[in-house]
Amino acid sequence: VNVWNQCASQLTGFTIDDVMGKNLVDDFITAEHKAAVSEVFVKALRGTETANFGFPLQTKQNARVQILLNATTRRDEKARVIGVVGIGQDITARINQEQEYAKLIDTANA
């Protein structure tokens, strides 16, 4: 991690000092999702961008927030790959609402 904005801090409880220089996948992604999230970043480093990839992110309080990620290849002025820009959106409330709707439908169909 080399950039961490205020929204990410508020969402996760981790400060800039907590995350700078750490490995996002190793330190903040749950074990069952590490491989898939890592693959998204590896692909972006190879020039293949990923849009709308969902995964849970671990908070400082050991809760999970659901993130919808766009991983974009970052290039220098000569078009060489120099990193990845990850833009995430908190979709936790949407996921919870979808689960509630599914329960209501199951109950109604029972």
XYZ file of N, CA and C in Angstrom:
330
model
N 0.858 -1.177 0.000
C 0.000 0.000 0.000
C 0.896 1.230 0.000
N 0.651 2.143 -0.955
C 1.410 3.391 -0.960
C 0.505 4.624 -1.011
N -0.815 4.401 -1.066
C -1.796 5.483 -0.942
C -2.977 4.918 -0.156
N -3.463 5.692 0.808
C -4.608 5.274 1.624
C -5.375 6.539 1.962
N -6.592 6.676 1.429
C -7.308 7.928 1.620
C -8.181 7.915 2.878
N -8.786 9.065 3.177
C -9.599 9.201 4.388
C -10.801 8.268 4.379
N -11.392 8.077 3.234
C -12.547 7.181 3.134
C -12.138 5.751 3.508
N -11.006 5.308 3.020
C -10.516 3.968 3.365
C -10.244 3.872 4.860
N -9.694 4.928 5.448
C -9.437 4.941 6.895
C -10.737 4.852 7.681
N -11.735 5.638 7.287
C -13.021 5.623 7.977
C -13.717 4.276 7.826
N -13.642 3.694 6.666
C -14.310 2.430 6.386
C -13.688 1.269 7.161
N -12.359 1.252 7.233
C -11.668 0.096 7.814
C -11.182 0.307 9.241
N -11.041 1.566 9.650
C -10.471 1.845 10.963
C -8.956 1.874 10.966
N -8.330 1.530 9.841
C -6.872 1.565 9.735
C -6.427 2.956 9.304
N -5.450 3.500 10.002
C -4.908 4.799 9.646
C -3.877 4.634 8.525
N -3.461 5.751 7.987
C -2.405 5.734 6.971
C -1.155 5.063 7.530
N -0.813 5.386 8.767
C 0.372 4.780 9.379
C 0.233 3.272 9.541
N -0.992 2.791 9.747
C -1.226 1.347 9.890
C -0.945 0.579 8.605
N -1.193 1.206 7.448
C -1.181 0.457 6.189
C -0.022 0.768 5.249
N 0.566 1.947 5.371
C 1.617 2.321 4.418
C 2.762 1.308 4.418
N 3.117 0.872 3.213
C 4.212 -0.071 3.054
C 3.824 -1.525 3.283
N 2.588 -1.771 3.702
C 2.140 -3.146 3.939
C 1.604 -3.739 2.636
N 1.485 -5.052 2.620
C 0.929 -5.757 1.476
C -0.577 -5.904 1.691
N -1.369 -5.294 0.827
C -2.823 -5.299 0.977
C -3.363 -6.721 1.083
N -2.947 -7.583 0.180
C -3.476 -8.950 0.150
C -3.036 -9.721 1.386
N -1.763 -9.697 1.703
C -1.257 -10.469 2.840
C -1.810 -9.993 4.169
N -1.968 -8.681 4.321
C -2.285 -8.127 5.634
C -3.748 -7.768 5.861
N -4.554 -7.633 4.804
C -5.915 -7.117 4.988
C -7.011 -7.922 4.299
N -6.638 -8.992 3.613
C -7.616 -9.815 2.918
C -7.727 -11.157 3.645
N -8.955 -11.634 3.821
C -9.163 -12.897 4.513
C -8.562 -14.054 3.712
N -8.166 -15.098 4.424
C -7.425 -16.211 3.828
C -8.130 -16.810 2.616
N -9.443 -16.969 2.697
C -10.161 -17.632 1.611
C -10.269 -16.785 0.344
N -9.902 -15.513 0.420
C -9.980 -14.638 -0.753
C -8.616 -14.133 -1.235
N -7.548 -14.487 -0.534
C -6.217 -13.994 -0.893
C -5.821 -14.329 -2.331
N -6.035 -15.563 -2.751
C -5.605 -15.984 -4.096
C -6.344 -15.204 -5.182
N -7.650 -15.057 -5.044
C -8.436 -14.365 -6.068
C -8.077 -12.881 -6.138
N -7.933 -12.235 -4.985
C -7.583 -10.809 -4.969
C -6.169 -10.612 -5.513
N -5.267 -11.488 -5.121
C -3.896 -11.413 -5.622
C -3.869 -11.539 -7.140
N -4.665 -12.426 -7.687
C -4.709 -12.621 -9.134
C -5.167 -11.357 -9.856
N -6.118 -10.639 -9.283
C -6.583 -9.383 -9.884
C -5.427 -8.391 -9.979
N -4.624 -8.292 -8.910
C -3.498 -7.359 -8.921
C -2.378 -7.833 -9.843
N -2.128 -9.121 -9.883
C -1.104 -9.664 -10.793
C -1.495 -9.386 -12.242
N -2.771 -9.600 -12.573
C -3.238 -9.327 -13.940
C -3.081 -7.846 -14.279
N -3.397 -6.972 -13.330
C -3.249 -5.535 -13.591
C -1.784 -5.177 -13.817
N -0.883 -5.812 -13.091
C 0.546 -5.562 -13.293
C 1.023 -6.076 -14.653
N 0.264 -6.973 -15.255
C 0.571 -7.479 -16.601
C -0.163 -6.698 -17.682
N -0.968 -5.711 -17.261
C -1.666 -4.870 -18.229
C -3.127 -5.206 -18.445
N -3.653 -6.211 -17.747
C -5.054 -6.594 -17.888
C -5.831 -6.051 -16.691
N -6.701 -5.101 -16.965
C -7.456 -4.456 -15.898
C -8.701 -5.255 -15.548
N -9.165 -5.111 -14.317
C -10.349 -5.812 -13.836
C -11.333 -4.794 -13.285
N -12.592 -4.933 -13.692
C -13.644 -4.047 -13.193
C -14.658 -4.866 -12.400
N -15.194 -4.251 -11.364
C -16.301 -4.821 -10.595
C -15.995 -6.183 -9.980
N -14.871 -6.264 -9.311
C -14.469 -7.479 -8.604
C -14.829 -7.313 -7.129
N -15.649 -8.196 -6.607
C -16.081 -8.081 -5.220
C -15.293 -8.993 -4.289
N -14.985 -8.477 -3.104
C -14.283 -9.269 -2.094
C -14.452 -8.612 -0.724
N -14.276 -9.379 0.367
C -14.345 -8.783 1.695
C -12.981 -8.245 2.132
N -13.009 -7.099 2.783
C -11.810 -6.475 3.329
C -11.930 -6.489 4.848
N -10.872 -6.921 5.517
C -10.855 -7.010 6.979
C -10.664 -5.626 7.588
N -11.474 -5.267 8.586
C -11.316 -3.986 9.262
C -10.427 -4.157 10.490
N -10.058 -3.050 11.074
C -9.230 -3.072 12.278
C -9.969 -3.752 13.434
N -11.291 -3.681 13.413
C -12.117 -4.284 14.462
C -12.468 -5.739 14.138
N -11.783 -6.331 13.151
C -11.988 -7.713 12.695
C -13.382 -7.959 12.124
N -13.999 -6.934 11.616
C -15.244 -7.088 10.863
C -14.871 -7.169 9.383
N -15.858 -7.434 8.556
C -15.626 -7.474 7.112
C -16.508 -6.444 6.433
N -15.934 -5.738 5.481
C -16.707 -4.869 4.605
C -16.557 -5.419 3.191
N -17.647 -5.391 2.451
C -17.636 -5.897 1.084
C -17.220 -4.764 0.155
N -16.207 -5.032 -0.641
C -15.637 -4.031 -1.541
C -15.857 -4.455 -2.986
N -16.238 -3.497 -3.810
C -16.289 -3.692 -5.258
C -15.085 -2.949 -5.823
N -14.161 -3.675 -6.422
C -12.862 -3.135 -6.824
C -12.743 -2.997 -8.335
N -12.142 -1.892 -8.750
C -11.637 -1.727 -10.109
C -10.127 -1.608 -9.991
N -9.416 -2.514 -10.636
C -7.956 -2.512 -10.608
C -7.439 -2.092 -11.978
N -6.761 -0.957 -12.011
C -6.289 -0.365 -13.253
C -4.770 -0.349 -13.287
N -4.207 -0.699 -14.411
C -2.762 -0.665 -14.587
C -2.277 0.786 -14.544
N -1.239 1.032 -13.771
C -0.631 2.373 -13.721
C 0.626 2.341 -14.577
N 0.731 3.315 -15.476
C 1.861 3.348 -16.412
C 2.583 4.690 -16.321
N 3.871 4.668 -16.687
C 4.635 5.913 -16.717
C 4.469 6.574 -18.090
N 5.202 7.648 -18.313
C 5.073 8.402 -19.568
C 5.505 7.614 -20.802
N 6.239 6.507 -20.611
C 6.646 5.656 -21.734
C 5.785 4.400 -21.833
N 4.658 4.417 -21.131
C 3.672 3.325 -21.141
C 4.174 2.051 -20.465
N 5.227 2.168 -19.665
C 5.702 1.019 -18.894
C 4.846 0.876 -17.635
N 4.531 -0.363 -17.285
C 3.737 -0.626 -16.090
C 4.575 -0.297 -14.862
N 4.013 0.549 -13.984
C 4.730 0.929 -12.759
C 3.929 0.624 -11.495
N 2.750 0.064 -11.671
C 1.948 -0.274 -10.505
C 0.489 -0.486 -10.863
N -0.319 -0.500 -9.813
C -1.757 -0.709 -9.963
C -2.483 0.350 -9.146
N -3.514 0.906 -9.721
C -4.404 1.793 -8.986
C -5.668 0.994 -8.693
N -5.966 0.840 -7.420
C -7.173 0.131 -7.011
C -8.182 1.118 -6.460
N -9.362 1.146 -7.050
C -10.443 1.999 -6.578
C -11.536 1.077 -6.073
N -11.859 1.231 -4.792
C -12.854 0.357 -4.186
C -14.080 1.122 -3.725
N -15.208 0.448 -3.763
C -16.471 1.005 -3.303
C -17.053 0.060 -2.261
N -17.522 0.621 -1.146
C -18.154 -0.173 -0.096
C -19.551 -0.587 -0.565
N -19.755 -1.889 -0.733
C -21.066 -2.391 -1.136
C -21.673 -3.274 -0.049
N -21.202 -3.126 1.175
C -21.671 -3.949 2.289
C -23.178 -3.838 2.472
N -23.714 -2.630 2.494
C -25.154 -2.446 2.705
C -25.951 -3.103 1.582
N -25.476 -2.979 0.353
C -26.175 -3.594 -0.776
C -26.203 -5.113 -0.659
N -25.072 -5.693 -0.292
C -24.991 -7.149 -0.134
C -25.927 -7.601 0.982
N -25.922 -6.889 2.100
C -26.804 -7.242 3.218
C -28.265 -7.157 2.810
N -28.620 -6.140 2.055
C -30.000 -5.971 1.597
C -30.391 -7.106 0.651
N -29.503 -7.483 -0.242
C -29.781 -8.591 -1.155
C -30.007 -9.891 -0.383
N -29.234 -10.110 0.662
C -29.403 -11.310 1.484
C -30.746 -11.293 2.214
N -31.159 -10.129 2.701
C -32.461 -9.998 3.357
C -33.597 -10.283 2.379
N -33.484 -9.758 1.165
C -34.501 -10.025 0.148
C -34.586 -11.514 -0.159
N -33.458 -12.157 -0.262
C -33.439 -13.594 -0.544
C -34.121 -14.370 0.582
N -33.881 -13.973 1.835
C -34.538 -14.632 2.973
C -36.049 -14.432 2.910
N -36.484 -13.219 2.578
C -37.914 -12.937 2.487
C -38.563 -13.786 1.384
N -37.894 -13.904 0.275
C -38.424 -14.711 -0.832
C -38.491 -16.172 -0.426
N -37.439 -16.666 0.231
C -37.445 -18.065 0.689
C -38.582 -18.303 1.669
N -38.791 -17.352 2.599
C -39.860 -17.473 3.590
C -41.221 -17.457 2.917
N -41.393 -16.566 1.943
C -42.661 -16.469 1.239
C -42.969 -17.714 0.417
N -41.928 -18.354 -0.089
C -42.105 -19.557 -0.906
C -42.220 -20.834 -0.083
N -41.987 -20.735 1.211
C -42.011 -21.944 2.065
C -43.413 -22.398 2.376
